[in-house]
XYZ file of C-alpha atoms in Angstrom:
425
model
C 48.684 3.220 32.140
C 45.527 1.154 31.309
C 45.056 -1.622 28.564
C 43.351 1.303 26.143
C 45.944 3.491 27.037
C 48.161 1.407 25.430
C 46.250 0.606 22.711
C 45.552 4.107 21.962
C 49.351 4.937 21.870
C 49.419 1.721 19.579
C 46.728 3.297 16.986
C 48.583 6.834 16.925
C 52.017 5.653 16.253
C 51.198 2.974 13.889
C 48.716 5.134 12.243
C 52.117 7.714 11.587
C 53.903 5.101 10.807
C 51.259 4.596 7.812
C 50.855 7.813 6.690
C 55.004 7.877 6.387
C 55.092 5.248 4.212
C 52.044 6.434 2.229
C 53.982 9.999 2.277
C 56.629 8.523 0.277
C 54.871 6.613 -2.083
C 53.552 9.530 -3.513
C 57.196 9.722 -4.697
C 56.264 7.837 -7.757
C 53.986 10.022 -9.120
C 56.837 12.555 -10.270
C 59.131 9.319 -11.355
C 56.835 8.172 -13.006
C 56.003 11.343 -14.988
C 59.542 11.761 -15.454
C 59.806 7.955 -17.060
C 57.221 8.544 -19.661
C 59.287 12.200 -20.242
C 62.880 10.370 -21.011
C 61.389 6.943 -22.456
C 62.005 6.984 -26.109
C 59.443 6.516 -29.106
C 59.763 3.514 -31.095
C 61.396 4.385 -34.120
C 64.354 6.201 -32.253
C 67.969 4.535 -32.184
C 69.440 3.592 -29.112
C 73.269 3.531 -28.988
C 72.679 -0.794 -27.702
C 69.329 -2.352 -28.020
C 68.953 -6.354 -28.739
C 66.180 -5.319 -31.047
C 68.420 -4.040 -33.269
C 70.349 -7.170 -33.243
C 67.364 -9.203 -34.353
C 67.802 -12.259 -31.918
C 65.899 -15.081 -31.705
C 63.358 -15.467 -29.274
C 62.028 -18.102 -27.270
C 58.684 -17.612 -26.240
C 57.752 -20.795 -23.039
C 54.275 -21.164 -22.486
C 53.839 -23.929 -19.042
C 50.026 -24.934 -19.030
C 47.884 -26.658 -16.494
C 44.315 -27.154 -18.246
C 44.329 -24.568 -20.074
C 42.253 -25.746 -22.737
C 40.165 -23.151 -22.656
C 42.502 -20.243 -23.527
C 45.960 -21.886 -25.205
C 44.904 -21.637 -28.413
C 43.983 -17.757 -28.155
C 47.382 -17.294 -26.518
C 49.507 -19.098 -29.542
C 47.018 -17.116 -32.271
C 48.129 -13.912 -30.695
C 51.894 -14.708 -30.279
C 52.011 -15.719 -33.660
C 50.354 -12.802 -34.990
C 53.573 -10.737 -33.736
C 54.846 -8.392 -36.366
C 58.314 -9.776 -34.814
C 58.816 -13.042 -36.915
C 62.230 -14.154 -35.130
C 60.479 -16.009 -32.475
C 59.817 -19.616 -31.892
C 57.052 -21.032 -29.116
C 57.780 -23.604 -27.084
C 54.098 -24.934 -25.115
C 55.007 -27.020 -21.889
C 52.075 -29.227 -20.463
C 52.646 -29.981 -17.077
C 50.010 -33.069 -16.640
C 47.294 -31.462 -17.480
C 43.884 -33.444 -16.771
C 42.311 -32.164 -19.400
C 42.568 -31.652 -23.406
C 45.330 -29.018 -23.124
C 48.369 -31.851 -23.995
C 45.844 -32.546 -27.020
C 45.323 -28.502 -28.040
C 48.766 -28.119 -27.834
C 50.112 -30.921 -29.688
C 47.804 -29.685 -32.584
C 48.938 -26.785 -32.552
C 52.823 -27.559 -33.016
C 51.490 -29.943 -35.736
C 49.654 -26.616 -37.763
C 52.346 -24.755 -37.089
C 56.174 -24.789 -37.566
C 57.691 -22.195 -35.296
C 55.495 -23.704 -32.316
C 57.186 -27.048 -30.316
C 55.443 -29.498 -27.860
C 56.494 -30.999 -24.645
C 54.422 -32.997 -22.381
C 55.481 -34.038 -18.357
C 54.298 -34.916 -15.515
C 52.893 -32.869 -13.538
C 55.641 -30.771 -11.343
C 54.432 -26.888 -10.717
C 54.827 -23.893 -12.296
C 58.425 -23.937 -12.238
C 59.283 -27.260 -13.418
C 57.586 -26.360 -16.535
C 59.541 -23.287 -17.268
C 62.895 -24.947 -16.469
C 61.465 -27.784 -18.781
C 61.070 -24.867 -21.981
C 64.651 -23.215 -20.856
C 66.261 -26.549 -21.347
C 64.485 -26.698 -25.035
C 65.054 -23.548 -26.331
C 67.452 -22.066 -29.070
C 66.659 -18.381 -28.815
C 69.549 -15.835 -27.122
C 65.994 -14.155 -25.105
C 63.571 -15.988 -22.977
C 60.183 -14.619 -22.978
C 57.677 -16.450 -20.118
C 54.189 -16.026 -20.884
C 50.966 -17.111 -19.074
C 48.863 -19.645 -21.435
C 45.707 -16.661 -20.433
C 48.128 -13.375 -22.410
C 47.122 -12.651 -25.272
C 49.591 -10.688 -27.435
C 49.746 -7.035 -28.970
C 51.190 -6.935 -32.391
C 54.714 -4.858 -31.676
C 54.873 -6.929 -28.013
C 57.880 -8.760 -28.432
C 59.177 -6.144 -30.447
C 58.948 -3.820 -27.479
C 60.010 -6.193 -25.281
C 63.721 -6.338 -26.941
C 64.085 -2.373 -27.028
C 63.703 -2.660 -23.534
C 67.080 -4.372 -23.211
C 68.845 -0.850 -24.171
C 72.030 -1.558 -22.034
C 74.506 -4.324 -21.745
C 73.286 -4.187 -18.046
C 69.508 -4.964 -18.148
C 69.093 -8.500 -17.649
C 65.444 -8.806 -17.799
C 62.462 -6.556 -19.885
C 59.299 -6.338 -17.588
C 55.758 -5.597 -19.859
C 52.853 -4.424 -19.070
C 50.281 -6.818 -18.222
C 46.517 -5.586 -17.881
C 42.793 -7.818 -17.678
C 40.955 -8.730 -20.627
C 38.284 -10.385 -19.036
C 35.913 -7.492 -17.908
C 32.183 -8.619 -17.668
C 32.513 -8.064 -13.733
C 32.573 -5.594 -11.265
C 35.402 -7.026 -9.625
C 37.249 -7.378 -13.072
C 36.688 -3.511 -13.410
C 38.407 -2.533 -10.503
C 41.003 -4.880 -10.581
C 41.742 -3.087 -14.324
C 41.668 0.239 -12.562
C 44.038 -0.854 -9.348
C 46.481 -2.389 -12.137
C 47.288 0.477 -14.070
C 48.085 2.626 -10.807
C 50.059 -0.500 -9.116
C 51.369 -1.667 -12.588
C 51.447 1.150 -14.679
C 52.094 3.979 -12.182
C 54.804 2.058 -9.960
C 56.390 0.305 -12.606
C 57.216 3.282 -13.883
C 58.537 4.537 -11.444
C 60.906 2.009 -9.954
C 62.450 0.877 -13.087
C 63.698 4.532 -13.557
C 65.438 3.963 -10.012
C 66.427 0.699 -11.337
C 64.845 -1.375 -8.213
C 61.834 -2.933 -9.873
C 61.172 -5.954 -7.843
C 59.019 -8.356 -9.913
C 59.443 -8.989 -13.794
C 55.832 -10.269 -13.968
C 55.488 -14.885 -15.331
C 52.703 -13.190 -17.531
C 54.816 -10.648 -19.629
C 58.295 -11.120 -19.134
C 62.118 -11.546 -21.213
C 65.600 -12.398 -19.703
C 68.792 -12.950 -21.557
C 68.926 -16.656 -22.235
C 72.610 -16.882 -21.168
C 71.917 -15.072 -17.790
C 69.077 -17.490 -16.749
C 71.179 -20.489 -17.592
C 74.024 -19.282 -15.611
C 72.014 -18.301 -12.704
C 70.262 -21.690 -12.614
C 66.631 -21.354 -14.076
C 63.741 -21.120 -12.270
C 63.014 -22.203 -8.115
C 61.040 -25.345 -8.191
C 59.891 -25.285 -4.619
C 58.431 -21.635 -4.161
C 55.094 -19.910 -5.355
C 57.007 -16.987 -6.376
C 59.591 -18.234 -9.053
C 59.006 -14.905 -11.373
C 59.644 -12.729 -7.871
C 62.966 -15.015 -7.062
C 64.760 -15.175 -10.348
C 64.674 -10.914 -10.195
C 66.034 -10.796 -7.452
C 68.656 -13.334 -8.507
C 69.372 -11.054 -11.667
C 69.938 -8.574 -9.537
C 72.172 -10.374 -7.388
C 74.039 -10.936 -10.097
C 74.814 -7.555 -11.105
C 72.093 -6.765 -13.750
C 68.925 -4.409 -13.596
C 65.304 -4.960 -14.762
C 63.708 -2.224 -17.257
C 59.751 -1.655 -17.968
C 58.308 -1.245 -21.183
C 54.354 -0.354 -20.460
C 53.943 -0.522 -24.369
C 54.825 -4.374 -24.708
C 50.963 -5.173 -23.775
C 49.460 -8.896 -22.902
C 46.235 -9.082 -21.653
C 45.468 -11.307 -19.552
C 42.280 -13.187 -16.843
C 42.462 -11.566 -13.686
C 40.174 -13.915 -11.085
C 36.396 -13.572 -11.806
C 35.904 -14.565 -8.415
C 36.705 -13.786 -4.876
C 37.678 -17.176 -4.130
C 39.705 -17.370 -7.597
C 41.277 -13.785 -6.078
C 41.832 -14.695 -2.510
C 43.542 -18.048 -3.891
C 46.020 -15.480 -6.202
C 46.552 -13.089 -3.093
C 47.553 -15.822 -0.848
C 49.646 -17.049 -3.339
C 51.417 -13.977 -4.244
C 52.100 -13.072 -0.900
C 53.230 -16.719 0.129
C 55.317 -16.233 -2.804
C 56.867 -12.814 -1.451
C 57.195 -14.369 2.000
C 59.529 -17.331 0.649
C 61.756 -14.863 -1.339
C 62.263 -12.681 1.773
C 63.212 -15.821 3.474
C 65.638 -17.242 0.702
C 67.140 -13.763 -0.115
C 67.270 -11.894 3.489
C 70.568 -11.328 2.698
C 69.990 -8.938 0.034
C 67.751 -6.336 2.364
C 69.784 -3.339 2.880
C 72.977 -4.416 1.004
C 74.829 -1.363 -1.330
C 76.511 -4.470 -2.816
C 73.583 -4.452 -5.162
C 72.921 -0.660 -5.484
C 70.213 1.226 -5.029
C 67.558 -2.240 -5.160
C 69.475 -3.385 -1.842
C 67.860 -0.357 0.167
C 64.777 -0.390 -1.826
C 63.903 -3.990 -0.514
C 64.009 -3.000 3.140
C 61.288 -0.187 1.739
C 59.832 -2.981 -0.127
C 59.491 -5.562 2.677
C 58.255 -3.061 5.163
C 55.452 -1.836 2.702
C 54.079 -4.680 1.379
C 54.058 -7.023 4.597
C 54.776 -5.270 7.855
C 52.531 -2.521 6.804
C 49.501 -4.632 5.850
C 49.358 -6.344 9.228
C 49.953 -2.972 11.346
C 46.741 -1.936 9.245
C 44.732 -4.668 10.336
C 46.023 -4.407 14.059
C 44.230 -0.805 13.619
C 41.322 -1.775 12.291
C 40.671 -4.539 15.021
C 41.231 -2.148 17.655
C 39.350 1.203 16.456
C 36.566 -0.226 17.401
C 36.911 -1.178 21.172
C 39.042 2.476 21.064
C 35.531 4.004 20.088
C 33.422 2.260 22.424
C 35.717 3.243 25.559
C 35.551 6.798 24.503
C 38.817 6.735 23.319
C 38.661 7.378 19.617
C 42.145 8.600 18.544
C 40.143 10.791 15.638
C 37.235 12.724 16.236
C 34.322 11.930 13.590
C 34.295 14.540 11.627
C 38.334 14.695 10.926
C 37.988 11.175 10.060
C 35.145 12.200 7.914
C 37.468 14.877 6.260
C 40.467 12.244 6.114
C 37.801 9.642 4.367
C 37.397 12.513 1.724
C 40.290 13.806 0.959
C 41.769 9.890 0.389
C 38.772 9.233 -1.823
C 40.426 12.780 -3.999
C 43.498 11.560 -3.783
C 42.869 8.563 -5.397
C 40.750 9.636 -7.723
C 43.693 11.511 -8.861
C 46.207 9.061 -8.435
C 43.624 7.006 -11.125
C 43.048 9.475 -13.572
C 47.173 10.235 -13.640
C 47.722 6.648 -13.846
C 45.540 6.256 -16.940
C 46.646 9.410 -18.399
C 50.317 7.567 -18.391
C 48.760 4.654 -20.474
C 46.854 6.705 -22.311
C 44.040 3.938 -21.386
C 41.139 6.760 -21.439
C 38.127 4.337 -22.371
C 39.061 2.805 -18.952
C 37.740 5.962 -17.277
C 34.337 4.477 -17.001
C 35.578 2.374 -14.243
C 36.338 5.160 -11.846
C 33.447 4.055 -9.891
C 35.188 1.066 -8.260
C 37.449 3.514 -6.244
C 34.339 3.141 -3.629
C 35.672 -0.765 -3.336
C 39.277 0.166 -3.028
C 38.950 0.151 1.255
C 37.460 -3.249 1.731
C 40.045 -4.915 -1.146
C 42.912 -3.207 1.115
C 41.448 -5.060 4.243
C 40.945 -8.218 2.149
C 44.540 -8.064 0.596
C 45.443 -7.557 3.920
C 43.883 -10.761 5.515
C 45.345 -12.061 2.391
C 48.851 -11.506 3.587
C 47.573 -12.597 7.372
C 46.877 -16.045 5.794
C 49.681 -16.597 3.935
C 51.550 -15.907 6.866
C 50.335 -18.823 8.984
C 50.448 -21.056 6.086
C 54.240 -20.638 5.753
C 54.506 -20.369 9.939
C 52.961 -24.254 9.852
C 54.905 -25.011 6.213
C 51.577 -25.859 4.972
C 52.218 -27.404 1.331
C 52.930 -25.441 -1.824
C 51.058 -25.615 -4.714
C 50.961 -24.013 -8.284
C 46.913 -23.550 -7.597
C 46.017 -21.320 -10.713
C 42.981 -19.652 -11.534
C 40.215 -21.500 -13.341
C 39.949 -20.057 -16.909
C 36.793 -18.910 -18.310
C 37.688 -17.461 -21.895
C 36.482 -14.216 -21.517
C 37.619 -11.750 -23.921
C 36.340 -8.408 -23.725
C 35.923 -6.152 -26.435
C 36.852 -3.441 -25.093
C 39.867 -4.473 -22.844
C 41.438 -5.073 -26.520
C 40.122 -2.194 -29.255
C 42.915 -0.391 -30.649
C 45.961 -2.499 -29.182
C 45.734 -5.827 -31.148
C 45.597 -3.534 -34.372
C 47.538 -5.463 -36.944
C 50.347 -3.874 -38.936
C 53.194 -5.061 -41.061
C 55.868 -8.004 -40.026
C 59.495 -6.838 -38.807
């Protein structure tokens, strides 16, 4: 057997392997239909909700200069028809005039606090808020979100049993003046509104996101805060409420918009991030993959971790070698199958779009459809993403909080009709 043998036999079976996985994915488009079927309508009683309890809640804000967008985040949080809330803004030695903004903005306001440190990462600054706060939920928000009206309120139905530990929103761009913007608000309400969905009704949602998220304030405190020393504290502390017997729920009405990166270097820093993030919690929690000890999420991570890293890198293997495949003579799909397969992906996701916007009834977005065409080359990219990430954690290359650079945008017409105002509860 030659060298292109082999690597033909390489390209067939991973390209199986693929479609499998793909296969099953579809999976969530019936879950997820079936979620939006069973969730219930605000206004309807459920036999336990905190909401009805009327805690208080503790909304942490950590900032790195963030002067640019703090204030817009404390307007909208404090604009909540939920009143029981207080805000607690955590500069982590910032170089700029965020410390300043948000000192002035604890001084206008009474149910906003102020704490300055030095600079430790992303979660030093959370564990910082949890230490100061009085409220019996946690919510963790990005100093970027900016706040619907009824989010927090949403946020607490969402803790409908005595066994949901954590409330996961829905967290969607604001800033879309780009192209790349555009499709990144398209891909997030298949990934995020679509799959969200979906896995919260099997109860193995993986992520409850550092822009939009609430935990029970006892249940972080007894499970120790937040990791200091990974990229991917929101990621760890799920999977440490599930270890500890509780589930995660998603509420895609509890809405904060927030920047996605502007850039592809702002984008490639998030992606490398993410998935060094994801990499360190596989590491610290390997113990979890495959385990019925903690239901139904145990097997889903095996799922998880073959999807979203394994699968990545067996799709750029592919790619690297279709063309040397092609060149011998050896193409493993004749042109104008691959044409037809090119095609009928394009319909599928088309679909898969449309359905996914249907489910947040997010029409207006429509007129982004055109950025399926970029969909391909953002799978490679996320894929060299992963590749990178990786190597950095293969040579322990240093971890850093490294957020985006703000800009401020606020479009519009990422916001019309959601930050409607309405009467305090």
């Amino acid at each position: 057997m030659t060298l292109t043998d082999v690597a033909l036999a390489f390209v067939q079976i991973g390209g199986l392997v693929i479609l499998a996985f793909g296969a099953v994915k579809i999976l969530y488009v019936p879950l997820a239909l079936y979620f939006n079927r069973i969730h219930r309508p605000r206004g309807v009683r459920h036999k336990y909700s905190l909401a009805e309890g009327r805690p208080l809640v503790s909304v942490i804000v950590p900032g790195y200069n963030e002067a640019v967008v703090i204030t817009n985040c404390v307007e909208s949080i404090l604009a909540s028809r939920y009143l029981r809330l207080e805000i607690i803004l955590v500069d982590d030695g910032s170089t700029d005039n965020t410390a300043g903004i948000m000192a002035g903005l604890a001084d206008q306001h009474d149910r906003v606090r102020f704490i300055s440190k030095a600079n430790g990462g992303k979660g030093a600054a959370l564990n910082t808020g949890i230490a100061a706060a009085h409220g019996d939920v946690l919510m963790f928000v990005d100093a970027d979100g900016i706040f619907a009206p009824d989010t927090v309120l949403y946020m607490l139905e969402g803790f409908d049993h005595p066994k949901v530990g954590a409330v996961c929103g829905d967290d969607r761009p604001v800033n879309l003046d780009r192209i790349q913007t555009r499709m990144l608000a398209i891909l997030s309400h298949v990934g995020t509104g679509l799959v969200r969905r979906a896995l919260s009704l099997m109860h193995c949602l993986p992520i409850v996101s550092g822009n939009i998220g609430a935990f029970r304030t006892d249940l972080v405190r007894q499970v120790g805060g937040f990791c200091e020393d990974t990229l991917g504290e929101d990621l760890e502390l799920t999977w440490r409420v599930y270890g500890a017997g509780y589930r995660v729920n998603f509420q895609p009405k509890a809405l904060v918009y927030a920047e996605s990166p502007s850039t592809m270097g702002g984008l490639w820093r998030q992606r490398v991030r993410w998935s060094r993030g994801l990499l360190q919690t596989l590491r610290m929690h390997a113990r979890m993959l495959g385990k019925w000890d903690h239901g139904p999420f145990g097997l889903f991570l095996v799922f998880n971790a073959a999807t979203m890293v394994l699968i990545p890198v067996l799709q750029l293997f592919i790619l690297g070698i279709l063309p040397f495949l092609y060149l011998a003579g050896k193409g493993p799909i004749p042109g104008e199958v691959l044409a037809i397969l090119g095609w009928l992906g394009l319909f599928v996701s088309l679909l898969l779009i449309v359905f996914s916007i249907g489910l947040n009834k997010s029409w207006r977005d429509l007129r982004y459809v055109w950025t399926v065409f970029l969909w391909p080359f953002y799978s490679v990219f996320v894929g060299l993403a992963l590749a990178s990430a990786i190597v950095k954690e293969l040579r322990g290359s240093p971890a850093r909080w490294n957020k985006l650079q703000r800009t401020g945008v606020v479009s519009v017409s990422a916001t019309d009709g959601d930050l409607a105002t309405g009467s305090p509860t």
